[in-house]
Amino acid sequence: AKKAKLALKAKALRARNAAKKVAAAKKAKADYKRAVKRAIKASGPSHPFSLFVQQTTSGKNGKTDMKKVAAEWKALSEGQKQKYLDQAKKNLSKRLTTKQSMKKSPNKYALFNKKHFPAAFAAAKKNTTNLKDAFKAAVRAVSKKYKRK
């Protein structure tokens, strides 16, 4: 009876530890997503009009009359808009660089799939006219090939 009680306690402890690991993994994933969003947002507006709106309305509390801001934007000459275009291009390139740097590298199966799937799909399309069936057949063929590897 004592051994059974100890076994139950050990089992409960393992379950709690497993639950903690799952919760920690979820929290880490959520933190990572928030960090990515913050980094992307920190790059600034990637559209010239958005940049103009941000700069003309910053520091003003209360409601902003967007019709007035849009009219101001339309009234600007191409030369005046150019500085917003240049800054927006810089922000966009910064955003793309940030997104690229935070991307996870593909695993072995993804790389294998990228290399072998097109040929398998082309072969499967020759056997059927239904693309959905051809896709399924190609996925099966590639996964079998990967498992044999």
PDB file of C-alpha atoms in Angstrom:
ATOM      1  CA  ALA A   1       0.000   0.000   0.000  1.00  0.00           C
ATOM      2  CA  LYS A   2       2.859   2.315   0.865  1.00  0.00           C
ATOM      3  CA  LYS A   3       4.602   1.600  -2.460  1.00  0.00           C
ATOM      4  CA  ALA A   4       1.397   2.297  -4.371  1.00  0.00           C
ATOM      5  CA  LYS A   5       0.985   5.615  -2.542  1.00  0.00           C
ATOM      6  CA  LEU A   6       4.586   6.597  -3.344  1.00  0.00           C
ATOM      7  CA  ALA A   7       4.089   5.610  -6.978  1.00  0.00           C
ATOM      8  CA  LEU A   8       0.973   7.796  -7.186  1.00  0.00           C
ATOM      9  CA  LYS A   9       2.855  10.739  -5.684  1.00  0.00           C
ATOM     10  CA  ALA A  10       5.719  10.260  -8.147  1.00  0.00           C
ATOM     11  CA  LYS A  11       3.266  10.068 -11.034  1.00  0.00           C
ATOM     12  CA  ALA A  12       1.521  13.257  -9.890  1.00  0.00           C
ATOM     13  CA  LEU A  13       4.885  15.001  -9.557  1.00  0.00           C
ATOM     14  CA  ARG A  14       5.869  13.967 -13.098  1.00  0.00           C
ATOM     15  CA  ALA A  15       2.531  15.240 -14.408  1.00  0.00           C
ATOM     16  CA  ARG A  16       3.004  18.607 -12.644  1.00  0.00           C
ATOM     17  CA  ASN A  17       6.539  18.922 -14.022  1.00  0.00           C
ATOM     18  CA  ALA A  18       5.324  18.089 -17.537  1.00  0.00           C
ATOM     19  CA  ALA A  19       2.565  20.692 -17.222  1.00  0.00           C
ATOM     20  CA  LYS A  20       5.121  23.264 -16.063  1.00  0.00           C
ATOM     21  CA  LYS A  21       7.328  22.517 -19.074  1.00  0.00           C
ATOM     22  CA  VAL A  22       4.386  22.934 -21.450  1.00  0.00           C
ATOM     23  CA  ALA A  23       3.398  26.215 -19.795  1.00  0.00           C
ATOM     24  CA  ALA A  24       6.996  27.482 -19.959  1.00  0.00           C
ATOM     25  CA  ALA A  25       7.214  26.582 -23.656  1.00  0.00           C
ATOM     26  CA  LYS A  26       3.940  28.405 -24.391  1.00  0.00           C
ATOM     27  CA  LYS A  27       5.144  31.455 -22.470  1.00  0.00           C
ATOM     28  CA  ALA A  28       8.477  31.456 -24.320  1.00  0.00           C
ATOM     29  CA  LYS A  29       6.671  31.241 -27.665  1.00  0.00           C
ATOM     30  CA  ALA A  30       4.344  34.105 -26.727  1.00  0.00           C
ATOM     31  CA  ASP A  31       7.295  36.204 -25.508  1.00  0.00           C
ATOM     32  CA  TYR A  32       9.114  35.560 -28.786  1.00  0.00           C
ATOM     33  CA  LYS A  33       6.070  36.618 -30.818  1.00  0.00           C
ATOM     34  CA  ARG A  34       5.743  39.805 -28.753  1.00  0.00           C
ATOM     35  CA  ALA A  35       9.449  40.563 -29.244  1.00  0.00           C
ATOM     36  CA  VAL A  36       9.099  40.121 -33.007  1.00  0.00           C
ATOM     37  CA  LYS A  37       6.075  42.435 -33.112  1.00  0.00           C
ATOM     38  CA  ARG A  38       7.892  45.044 -30.990  1.00  0.00           C
ATOM     39  CA  ALA A  39      10.968  44.897 -33.216  1.00  0.00           C
ATOM     40  CA  ILE A  40       8.878  45.274 -36.363  1.00  0.00           C
ATOM     41  CA  LYS A  41       6.869  48.139 -34.885  1.00  0.00           C
ATOM     42  CA  ALA A  42      10.096  49.868 -33.795  1.00  0.00           C
ATOM     43  CA  SER A  43      11.218  50.067 -37.432  1.00  0.00           C
ATOM     44  CA  GLY A  44       8.620  52.795 -38.001  1.00  0.00           C
ATOM     45  CA  PRO A  45       5.947  53.307 -40.659  1.00  0.00           C
ATOM     46  CA  SER A  46       6.808  51.784 -44.018  1.00  0.00           C
ATOM     47  CA  HIS A  47       4.393  53.920 -46.038  1.00  0.00           C
ATOM     48  CA  PRO A  48       5.087  57.624 -46.729  1.00  0.00           C
ATOM     49  CA  PHE A  49       1.560  58.783 -45.856  1.00  0.00           C
ATOM     50  CA  SER A  50       1.637  56.869 -42.545  1.00  0.00           C
ATOM     51  CA  LEU A  51       4.956  58.521 -41.747  1.00  0.00           C
ATOM     52  CA  PHE A  52       3.498  61.942 -42.589  1.00  0.00           C
ATOM     53  CA  VAL A  53       0.467  61.307 -40.374  1.00  0.00           C
ATOM     54  CA  GLN A  54       2.674  60.166 -37.513  1.00  0.00           C
ATOM     55  CA  GLN A  55       4.925  63.213 -37.741  1.00  0.00           C
ATOM     56  CA  THR A  56       2.157  65.780 -38.168  1.00  0.00           C
ATOM     57  CA  THR A  57      -0.085  64.419 -35.413  1.00  0.00           C
ATOM     58  CA  SER A  58       2.525  63.473 -32.788  1.00  0.00           C
ATOM     59  CA  GLY A  59       2.183  65.367 -29.547  1.00  0.00           C
ATOM     60  CA  LYS A  60      -1.406  66.398 -30.274  1.00  0.00           C
ATOM     61  CA  ASN A  61      -3.867  65.046 -27.758  1.00  0.00           C
ATOM     62  CA  GLY A  62      -7.458  64.416 -28.655  1.00  0.00           C
ATOM     63  CA  LYS A  63      -9.015  63.607 -31.997  1.00  0.00           C
ATOM     64  CA  THR A  64      -7.175  64.174 -35.239  1.00  0.00           C
ATOM     65  CA  ASP A  65      -9.008  65.465 -38.284  1.00  0.00           C
ATOM     66  CA  MET A  66      -7.810  62.964 -40.886  1.00  0.00           C
ATOM     67  CA  LYS A  67      -9.526  64.839 -43.718  1.00  0.00           C
ATOM     68  CA  LYS A  68      -7.384  67.848 -42.907  1.00  0.00           C
ATOM     69  CA  VAL A  69      -4.210  65.727 -42.710  1.00  0.00           C
ATOM     70  CA  ALA A  70      -5.036  64.059 -46.040  1.00  0.00           C
ATOM     71  CA  ALA A  71      -5.604  67.458 -47.634  1.00  0.00           C
ATOM     72  CA  GLU A  72      -2.220  68.623 -46.305  1.00  0.00           C
ATOM     73  CA  TRP A  73      -0.586  65.509 -47.788  1.00  0.00           C
ATOM     74  CA  LYS A  74      -2.197  66.111 -51.176  1.00  0.00           C
ATOM     75  CA  ALA A  75      -1.088  69.743 -51.090  1.00  0.00           C
ATOM     76  CA  LEU A  76       2.579  68.772 -50.674  1.00  0.00           C
ATOM     77  CA  SER A  77       4.769  68.938 -53.771  1.00  0.00           C
ATOM     78  CA  GLU A  78       6.692  65.881 -55.005  1.00  0.00           C
ATOM     79  CA  GLY A  79       9.893  67.373 -53.602  1.00  0.00           C
ATOM     80  CA  GLN A  80       8.327  67.750 -50.152  1.00  0.00           C
ATOM     81  CA  LYS A  81       6.950  64.201 -50.289  1.00  0.00           C
ATOM     82  CA  GLN A  82      10.356  62.830 -51.267  1.00  0.00           C
ATOM     83  CA  LYS A  83      11.777  62.999 -47.716  1.00  0.00           C
ATOM     84  CA  TYR A  84       8.821  60.893 -46.504  1.00  0.00           C
ATOM     85  CA  LEU A  85       9.330  58.449 -49.383  1.00  0.00           C
ATOM     86  CA  ASP A  86      13.028  58.081 -48.549  1.00  0.00           C
ATOM     87  CA  GLN A  87      12.380  57.575 -44.835  1.00  0.00           C
ATOM     88  CA  ALA A  88       9.606  55.063 -45.564  1.00  0.00           C
ATOM     89  CA  LYS A  89      11.987  53.078 -47.818  1.00  0.00           C
ATOM     90  CA  LYS A  90      14.573  53.019 -45.019  1.00  0.00           C
ATOM     91  CA  ASN A  91      11.939  51.877 -42.535  1.00  0.00           C
ATOM     92  CA  LEU A  92      10.740  49.153 -44.904  1.00  0.00           C
ATOM     93  CA  SER A  93      14.250  47.804 -45.450  1.00  0.00           C
ATOM     94  CA  LYS A  94      14.831  47.874 -41.670  1.00  0.00           C
ATOM     95  CA  ARG A  95      11.553  45.988 -41.166  1.00  0.00           C
ATOM     96  CA  LEU A  96      12.423  43.346 -43.759  1.00  0.00           C
ATOM     97  CA  THR A  97      15.893  42.900 -42.260  1.00  0.00           C
ATOM     98  CA  THR A  98      14.381  42.486 -38.797  1.00  0.00           C
ATOM     99  CA  LYS A  99      11.841  39.944 -40.046  1.00  0.00           C
ATOM    100  CA  GLN A 100      14.563  38.002 -41.876  1.00  0.00           C
ATOM    101  CA  SER A 101      16.870  37.953 -38.845  1.00  0.00           C
ATOM    102  CA  MET A 102      14.100  36.613 -36.604  1.00  0.00           C
ATOM    103  CA  LYS A 103      13.114  33.818 -38.962  1.00  0.00           C
ATOM    104  CA  LYS A 104      13.826  30.302 -37.762  1.00  0.00           C
ATOM    105  CA  SER A 105      16.073  28.233 -39.977  1.00  0.00           C
ATOM    106  CA  PRO A 106      14.339  25.324 -41.725  1.00  0.00           C
ATOM    107  CA  ASN A 107      14.735  21.814 -40.318  1.00  0.00           C
ATOM    108  CA  LYS A 108      16.166  18.848 -42.249  1.00  0.00           C
ATOM    109  CA  TYR A 109      12.749  17.620 -43.402  1.00  0.00           C
ATOM    110  CA  ALA A 110      11.763  21.054 -44.726  1.00  0.00           C
ATOM    111  CA  LEU A 111      14.970  21.283 -46.733  1.00  0.00           C
ATOM    112  CA  PHE A 112      14.519  17.732 -48.043  1.00  0.00           C
ATOM    113  CA  ASN A 113      10.908  18.493 -48.949  1.00  0.00           C
ATOM    114  CA  LYS A 114      11.877  21.693 -50.770  1.00  0.00           C
ATOM    115  CA  LYS A 115      14.405  19.766 -52.852  1.00  0.00           C
ATOM    116  CA  HIS A 116      12.338  16.649 -53.673  1.00  0.00           C
ATOM    117  CA  PHE A 117       8.688  17.776 -53.693  1.00  0.00           C
ATOM    118  CA  PRO A 118       8.559  19.517 -57.114  1.00  0.00           C
ATOM    119  CA  ALA A 119       9.717  16.380 -58.960  1.00  0.00           C
ATOM    120  CA  ALA A 120       7.371  14.143 -56.960  1.00  0.00           C
ATOM    121  CA  PHE A 121       4.435  16.475 -57.611  1.00  0.00           C
ATOM    122  CA  ALA A 122       5.178  16.608 -61.339  1.00  0.00           C
ATOM    123  CA  ALA A 123       5.296  12.796 -61.449  1.00  0.00           C
ATOM    124  CA  ALA A 124       2.053  12.510 -59.481  1.00  0.00           C
ATOM    125  CA  LYS A 125       0.290  14.995 -61.799  1.00  0.00           C
ATOM    126  CA  LYS A 126       1.028  12.689 -64.743  1.00  0.00           C
ATOM    127  CA  ASN A 127      -0.953   9.904 -63.041  1.00  0.00           C
ATOM    128  CA  THR A 128      -4.073  11.919 -62.155  1.00  0.00           C
ATOM    129  CA  THR A 129      -5.954  15.014 -63.250  1.00  0.00           C
ATOM    130  CA  ASN A 130      -7.070  15.873 -59.710  1.00  0.00           C
ATOM    131  CA  LEU A 131      -4.458  18.196 -58.189  1.00  0.00           C
ATOM    132  CA  LYS A 132      -5.532  17.421 -54.630  1.00  0.00           C
ATOM    133  CA  ASP A 133      -4.891  13.704 -55.153  1.00  0.00           C
ATOM    134  CA  ALA A 134      -1.602  14.483 -56.893  1.00  0.00           C
ATOM    135  CA  PHE A 135      -0.530  16.640 -53.941  1.00  0.00           C
ATOM    136  CA  LYS A 136      -1.375  13.889 -51.444  1.00  0.00           C
ATOM    137  CA  ALA A 137       0.498  11.302 -53.512  1.00  0.00           C
ATOM    138  CA  ALA A 138       3.546  13.578 -53.773  1.00  0.00           C
ATOM    139  CA  VAL A 139       3.561  14.220 -50.009  1.00  0.00           C
ATOM    140  CA  ARG A 140       3.362  10.464 -49.356  1.00  0.00           C
ATOM    141  CA  ALA A 141       6.190   9.769 -51.818  1.00  0.00           C
ATOM    142  CA  VAL A 142       8.470  12.424 -50.365  1.00  0.00           C
ATOM    143  CA  SER A 143       7.846  11.347 -46.766  1.00  0.00           C
ATOM    144  CA  LYS A 144       8.568   7.688 -47.672  1.00  0.00           C
ATOM    145  CA  LYS A 145      11.769   8.768 -49.400  1.00  0.00           C
ATOM    146  CA  TYR A 146      12.772  10.826 -46.338  1.00  0.00           C
ATOM    147  CA  LYS A 147      12.106   7.914 -43.959  1.00  0.00           C
ATOM    148  CA  ARG A 148      14.223   5.580 -46.093  1.00  0.00           C
ATOM    149  CA  LYS A 149      17.061   8.096 -46.136  1.00  0.00           C
TER     150      LYS A 149
END
